[in-house]
């Protein structure tokens, strides 16, 4: 069974540009979550999608957005990039049914560098 | 704000020893708890989950949960150099959303 697939693996952008990251969940998983990981702040939750609807959102500015398609694949977009957006962006998938036994599985991540 | 606290470490243990990693959480209503292992340059890997008070064992790993004290721990028996990694404690805060501690770095010396 294939795991969570994220593309691209690495990205280099300059300030002011925008970027789109992609995530394909494990087959059968309908929830996709996005996290930002930096050395100083650790893993921080961005947003979570289930059946094409955003169910939960973290404390990030509106420059960060996402969407989910009918096949559960998800994209996240960051507009007007800032130097501080340099981070590892991780996607996680789960069945999304809620309940205490819900387990999240992470993709390999996209390492974004903003110059 | 729902928080998860971990000692950043590094926690250094000799090969064959027991490594004990600890985590506290702020939301008394939390019901599910997870430990992830993250090697340098890699993504987090789920190694344990626990939902009920007490101990849960899986191979060399034991997760312990004390909801009254809002405390979760991970014990690694017979530690190996390959266990050297950052261990992340995570708490489910609703739907399929986790809040993470900043992680404890474990170093196992041969």
mmCIF file of C-alpha atoms in Angstrom:
data_model
loop_
_atom_site.group_PDB
_atom_site.id
_atom_site.type_symbol
_atom_site.label_atom_id
_atom_site.label_comp_id
_atom_site.label_asym_id
_atom_site.label_seq_id
_atom_site.Cartn_x
_atom_site.Cartn_y
_atom_site.Cartn_z
ATOM 1 C CA UNK A 1 0.000 0.000 0.000
ATOM 2 C CA UNK A 2 1.503 3.308 -1.053
ATOM 3 C CA UNK A 3 2.123 5.903 1.626
ATOM 4 C CA UNK A 4 1.447 9.614 1.600
ATOM 5 C CA UNK A 5 3.067 11.210 -1.434
ATOM 6 C CA UNK A 6 4.190 14.817 -1.464
ATOM 7 C CA UNK A 7 5.587 16.737 -4.391
ATOM 8 C CA UNK A 8 7.909 18.392 -4.995
ATOM 9 C CA UNK A 9 10.511 17.250 -2.473
ATOM 10 C CA UNK A 10 12.471 20.503 -2.605
ATOM 11 C CA UNK A 11 11.587 24.024 -3.719
ATOM 12 C CA UNK A 12 13.569 27.228 -3.898
ATOM 13 C CA UNK A 13 11.639 30.466 -4.333
ATOM 14 C CA UNK A 14 12.274 34.150 -3.880
ATOM 15 C CA UNK A 15 10.405 36.594 -1.692
ATOM 16 C CA UNK A 16 7.100 37.731 -3.133
ATOM 17 C CA UNK A 17 6.545 34.655 -5.264
ATOM 18 C CA UNK A 18 3.853 32.105 -4.645
ATOM 19 C CA UNK A 19 4.128 28.335 -4.363
ATOM 20 C CA UNK A 20 1.809 25.335 -4.600
ATOM 21 C CA UNK A 21 2.532 22.057 -2.849
ATOM 22 C CA UNK A 22 0.768 18.783 -3.558
ATOM 23 C CA UNK A 23 -0.204 15.826 -1.397
ATOM 24 C CA UNK A 24 -1.749 12.466 -2.299
ATOM 25 C CA UNK A 25 -3.072 10.587 0.739
ATOM 26 C CA UNK A 26 -2.972 6.884 1.464
ATOM 27 C CA UNK A 27 -5.619 5.065 -0.529
ATOM 28 C CA UNK A 28 -8.900 5.108 1.385
ATOM 29 C CA UNK A 29 -7.941 8.080 3.543
ATOM 30 C CA UNK A 30 -10.232 11.059 3.185
ATOM 31 C CA UNK A 31 -8.612 13.516 5.584
ATOM 32 C CA UNK A 32 -5.529 15.516 4.698
ATOM 33 C CA UNK A 33 -3.766 17.812 7.159
ATOM 34 C CA UNK A 34 -0.900 20.203 6.564
ATOM 35 C CA UNK A 35 1.804 21.126 9.042
ATOM 36 C CA UNK A 36 4.735 23.508 8.966
ATOM 37 C CA UNK A 37 7.931 22.430 10.706
ATOM 38 C CA UNK A 38 10.727 24.834 11.612
ATOM 39 C CA UNK A 39 13.640 24.354 14.026
ATOM 40 C CA UNK A 40 12.369 27.081 16.331
ATOM 41 C CA UNK A 41 8.630 26.422 16.381
ATOM 42 C CA UNK A 42 8.459 22.690 15.783
ATOM 43 C CA UNK A 43 5.429 21.219 14.054
ATOM 44 C CA UNK A 44 2.567 23.665 13.687
ATOM 45 C CA UNK A 45 -0.856 22.850 12.316
ATOM 46 C CA UNK A 46 -1.967 24.736 9.209
ATOM 47 C CA UNK A 47 -5.313 23.234 8.198
ATOM 48 C CA UNK A 48 -7.224 20.006 7.737
ATOM 49 C CA UNK A 49 -9.536 18.945 4.939
ATOM 50 C CA UNK A 50 -12.109 16.191 4.794
ATOM 51 C CA UNK A 51 -14.340 15.497 1.786
ATOM 52 C CA UNK A 52 -13.241 18.724 0.104
ATOM 53 C CA UNK A 53 -14.186 20.831 3.158
ATOM 54 C CA UNK A 54 -11.854 22.600 5.523
ATOM 55 C CA UNK A 55 -12.754 21.342 8.995
ATOM 56 C CA UNK A 56 -10.036 22.937 11.055
ATOM 57 C CA UNK A 57 -7.566 25.766 10.674
ATOM 58 C CA UNK A 58 -4.487 26.826 12.601
ATOM 59 C CA UNK A 59 -3.188 30.310 13.353
ATOM 60 C CA UNK A 60 -1.530 31.190 10.085
ATOM 61 C CA UNK A 61 -2.100 34.275 7.937
ATOM 62 C CA UNK A 62 -4.420 34.221 4.964
ATOM 63 C CA UNK A 63 -1.434 33.888 2.624
ATOM 64 C CA UNK A 64 -1.617 30.200 3.460
ATOM 65 C CA UNK A 65 -4.496 28.416 1.817
ATOM 66 C CA UNK A 66 -5.419 24.957 0.739
ATOM 67 C CA UNK A 67 -7.958 22.850 -1.015
ATOM 68 C CA UNK A 68 -8.927 19.248 -1.440
ATOM 69 C CA UNK A 69 -10.178 17.527 -4.547
ATOM 70 C CA UNK A 70 -12.814 14.852 -4.926
ATOM 71 C CA UNK A 71 -10.137 12.136 -5.057
ATOM 72 C CA UNK A 72 -8.869 13.371 -1.641
ATOM 73 C CA UNK A 73 -5.668 14.787 -3.079
ATOM 74 C CA UNK A 74 -4.825 18.141 -1.580
ATOM 75 C CA UNK A 75 -2.838 21.221 -2.458
ATOM 76 C CA UNK A 76 -1.641 24.048 -0.317
ATOM 77 C CA UNK A 77 -0.681 27.445 -1.619
ATOM 78 C CA UNK A 78 1.444 30.156 -0.088
ATOM 79 C CA UNK A 79 1.252 33.561 -1.706
ATOM 80 C CA UNK A 80 3.622 36.490 -1.357
ATOM 81 C CA UNK A 81 6.373 34.388 0.144
ATOM 82 C CA UNK A 82 8.392 35.736 3.043
ATOM 83 C CA UNK A 83 11.791 34.610 4.299
ATOM 84 C CA UNK A 84 10.109 33.204 7.402
ATOM 85 C CA UNK A 85 8.095 30.797 5.280
ATOM 86 C CA UNK A 86 11.207 28.697 4.776
ATOM 87 C CA UNK A 87 10.304 25.404 6.393
ATOM 88 C CA UNK A 88 9.505 21.744 5.916
ATOM 89 C CA UNK A 89 5.856 21.415 4.925
ATOM 90 C CA UNK A 90 4.367 18.098 5.912
ATOM 91 C CA UNK A 91 1.166 16.531 4.790
ATOM 92 C CA UNK A 92 -0.571 13.849 6.855
ATOM 93 C CA UNK A 93 -3.477 11.621 5.942
ATOM 94 C CA UNK A 94 -6.005 9.657 7.950
ATOM 95 C CA UNK A 95 -9.419 8.053 7.507
ATOM 96 C CA UNK A 96 -10.980 11.199 8.916
ATOM 97 C CA UNK A 97 -13.846 9.528 10.753
ATOM 98 C CA UNK A 98 -12.872 11.212 13.987
ATOM 99 C CA UNK A 99 -12.923 9.365 17.246
ATOM 100 C CA UNK A 100 -10.064 8.747 19.554
ATOM 101 C CA UNK A 101 -8.386 6.062 17.465
ATOM 102 C CA UNK A 102 -7.712 8.318 14.484
ATOM 103 C CA UNK A 103 -4.074 7.963 13.404
ATOM 104 C CA UNK A 104 -2.175 10.331 11.147
ATOM 105 C CA UNK A 105 0.522 9.217 8.725
ATOM 106 C CA UNK A 106 2.977 11.697 7.275
ATOM 107 C CA UNK A 107 4.465 12.121 3.848
ATOM 108 C CA UNK A 108 8.144 12.866 3.257
ATOM 109 C CA UNK A 109 7.502 16.583 3.155
ATOM 110 C CA UNK A 110 8.407 19.478 0.901
ATOM 111 C CA UNK A 111 11.436 21.499 1.945
ATOM 112 C CA UNK A 112 10.766 25.100 0.931
ATOM 113 C CA UNK A 113 13.559 27.643 0.904
ATOM 114 C CA UNK A 114 12.701 31.299 0.364
ATOM 115 C CA UNK A 115 15.610 33.508 -0.711
ATOM 116 C CA UNK B 1 -4.393 27.423 23.784
ATOM 117 C CA UNK B 2 -3.860 23.689 23.923
ATOM 118 C CA UNK B 3 -0.201 22.984 24.602
ATOM 119 C CA UNK B 4 2.090 20.011 24.713
ATOM 120 C CA UNK B 5 5.373 20.324 26.574
ATOM 121 C CA UNK B 6 8.488 18.202 26.209
ATOM 122 C CA UNK B 7 12.033 18.548 27.435
ATOM 123 C CA UNK B 8 14.110 19.350 24.364
ATOM 124 C CA UNK B 9 17.078 17.288 25.536
ATOM 125 C CA UNK B 10 19.295 15.869 24.325
ATOM 126 C CA UNK B 11 18.700 12.819 26.455
ATOM 127 C CA UNK B 12 21.824 10.679 26.334
ATOM 128 C CA UNK B 13 21.718 7.003 27.276
ATOM 129 C CA UNK B 14 24.181 4.136 26.724
ATOM 130 C CA UNK B 15 23.291 1.264 24.448
ATOM 131 C CA UNK B 16 21.153 -1.319 26.229
ATOM 132 C CA UNK B 17 19.734 1.151 28.784
ATOM 133 C CA UNK B 18 16.136 2.277 29.202
ATOM 134 C CA UNK B 19 15.323 5.672 27.713
ATOM 135 C CA UNK B 20 12.464 7.563 29.345
ATOM 136 C CA UNK B 21 10.784 10.377 27.447
ATOM 137 C CA UNK B 22 8.149 12.566 29.030
ATOM 138 C CA UNK B 23 5.360 14.854 27.890
ATOM 139 C CA UNK B 24 2.698 16.967 29.589
ATOM 140 C CA UNK B 25 -0.417 18.437 28.000
ATOM 141 C CA UNK B 26 -2.700 21.269 28.968
ATOM 142 C CA UNK B 27 -6.157 20.189 27.758
ATOM 143 C CA UNK B 28 -7.727 17.952 30.385
ATOM 144 C CA UNK B 29 -10.322 16.806 27.857
ATOM 145 C CA UNK B 30 -7.748 15.243 25.522
ATOM 146 C CA UNK B 31 -8.435 11.608 24.783
ATOM 147 C CA UNK B 32 -5.806 10.297 22.396
ATOM 148 C CA UNK B 33 -2.046 10.573 22.494
ATOM 149 C CA UNK B 34 0.707 9.631 20.112
ATOM 150 C CA UNK B 35 4.462 9.273 19.933
ATOM 151 C CA UNK B 36 6.233 9.917 16.668
ATOM 152 C CA UNK B 37 9.885 9.320 15.904
ATOM 153 C CA UNK B 38 11.673 11.655 13.526
ATOM 154 C CA UNK B 39 15.128 10.993 12.179
ATOM 155 C CA UNK B 40 17.149 13.962 11.022
ATOM 156 C CA UNK B 41 15.998 15.052 7.569
ATOM 157 C CA UNK B 42 13.049 12.670 7.588
ATOM 158 C CA UNK B 43 9.337 12.965 8.315
ATOM 159 C CA UNK B 44 7.648 11.877 11.569
ATOM 160 C CA UNK B 45 6.862 8.168 11.879
ATOM 161 C CA UNK B 46 4.071 6.977 14.199
ATOM 162 C CA UNK B 47 5.429 4.496 16.743
ATOM 163 C CA UNK B 48 2.849 4.396 19.541
ATOM 164 C CA UNK B 49 -0.691 5.494 20.323
ATOM 165 C CA UNK B 50 -2.459 5.351 23.679
ATOM 166 C CA UNK B 51 -5.986 6.215 24.747
ATOM 167 C CA UNK B 52 -6.519 4.712 28.210
ATOM 168 C CA UNK B 53 -4.814 5.278 31.527
ATOM 169 C CA UNK B 54 -2.018 2.837 32.185
ATOM 170 C CA UNK B 55 0.627 1.192 30.069
ATOM 171 C CA UNK B 56 0.627 -0.011 26.487
ATOM 172 C CA UNK B 57 3.503 -2.159 25.273
ATOM 173 C CA UNK B 58 4.689 -2.801 21.725
ATOM 174 C CA UNK B 59 8.003 -4.591 21.425
ATOM 175 C CA UNK B 60 10.696 -2.503 23.077
ATOM 176 C CA UNK B 61 8.354 0.479 23.426
ATOM 177 C CA UNK B 62 5.980 1.184 26.302
ATOM 178 C CA UNK B 63 3.668 4.183 26.365
ATOM 179 C CA UNK B 64 2.292 5.305 29.704
ATOM 180 C CA UNK B 65 -0.686 7.604 30.213
ATOM 181 C CA UNK B 66 -1.859 9.336 33.383
ATOM 182 C CA UNK B 67 -4.832 11.550 32.583
ATOM 183 C CA UNK B 68 -5.189 12.830 36.145
ATOM 184 C CA UNK B 69 -1.662 14.220 35.994
ATOM 185 C CA UNK B 70 -1.959 15.088 32.263
ATOM 186 C CA UNK B 71 1.210 13.171 31.621
ATOM 187 C CA UNK B 72 2.333 10.829 28.849
ATOM 188 C CA UNK B 73 5.621 8.995 28.686
ATOM 189 C CA UNK B 74 7.487 6.678 26.345
ATOM 190 C CA UNK B 75 9.931 4.074 27.577
ATOM 191 C CA UNK B 76 12.384 2.472 25.175
ATOM 192 C CA UNK B 77 13.957 -0.686 26.553
ATOM 193 C CA UNK B 78 17.321 -2.038 25.379
ATOM 194 C CA UNK B 79 18.056 1.235 23.578
ATOM 195 C CA UNK B 80 20.007 0.929 20.344
ATOM 196 C CA UNK B 81 22.059 3.537 18.454
ATOM 197 C CA UNK B 82 19.407 3.296 15.727
ATOM 198 C CA UNK B 83 16.905 4.723 18.242
ATOM 199 C CA UNK B 84 18.780 8.035 18.148
ATOM 200 C CA UNK B 85 16.207 10.479 16.842
ATOM 201 C CA UNK B 86 13.815 13.198 17.960
ATOM 202 C CA UNK B 87 10.672 11.897 19.644
ATOM 203 C CA UNK B 88 7.533 13.965 19.246
ATOM 204 C CA UNK B 89 4.585 13.766 21.602
ATOM 205 C CA UNK B 90 1.232 14.622 20.009
ATOM 206 C CA UNK B 91 -2.298 15.066 21.299
ATOM 207 C CA UNK B 92 -5.492 14.889 19.254
ATOM 208 C CA UNK B 93 -7.333 18.207 19.579
ATOM 209 C CA UNK B 94 -10.307 17.385 17.390
ATOM 210 C CA UNK B 95 -11.215 15.848 14.068
ATOM 211 C CA UNK B 96 -7.956 14.645 12.533
ATOM 212 C CA UNK B 97 -5.816 17.351 14.054
ATOM 213 C CA UNK B 98 -2.820 16.938 16.331
ATOM 214 C CA UNK B 99 -0.913 19.417 18.397
ATOM 215 C CA UNK B 100 2.733 18.527 18.884
ATOM 216 C CA UNK B 101 5.381 19.131 21.456
ATOM 217 C CA UNK B 102 8.688 20.421 20.160
ATOM 218 C CA UNK B 103 10.280 17.044 20.631
ATOM 219 C CA UNK B 104 13.000 15.445 22.710
ATOM 220 C CA UNK B 105 16.263 14.479 21.048
ATOM 221 C CA UNK B 106 17.491 11.055 22.123
ATOM 222 C CA UNK B 107 21.127 10.043 21.681
ATOM 223 C CA UNK B 108 22.077 6.415 22.263
ATOM 224 C CA UNK B 109 25.812 5.845 22.489
ATOM 225 C CA UNK B 110 27.404 2.481 21.567
#
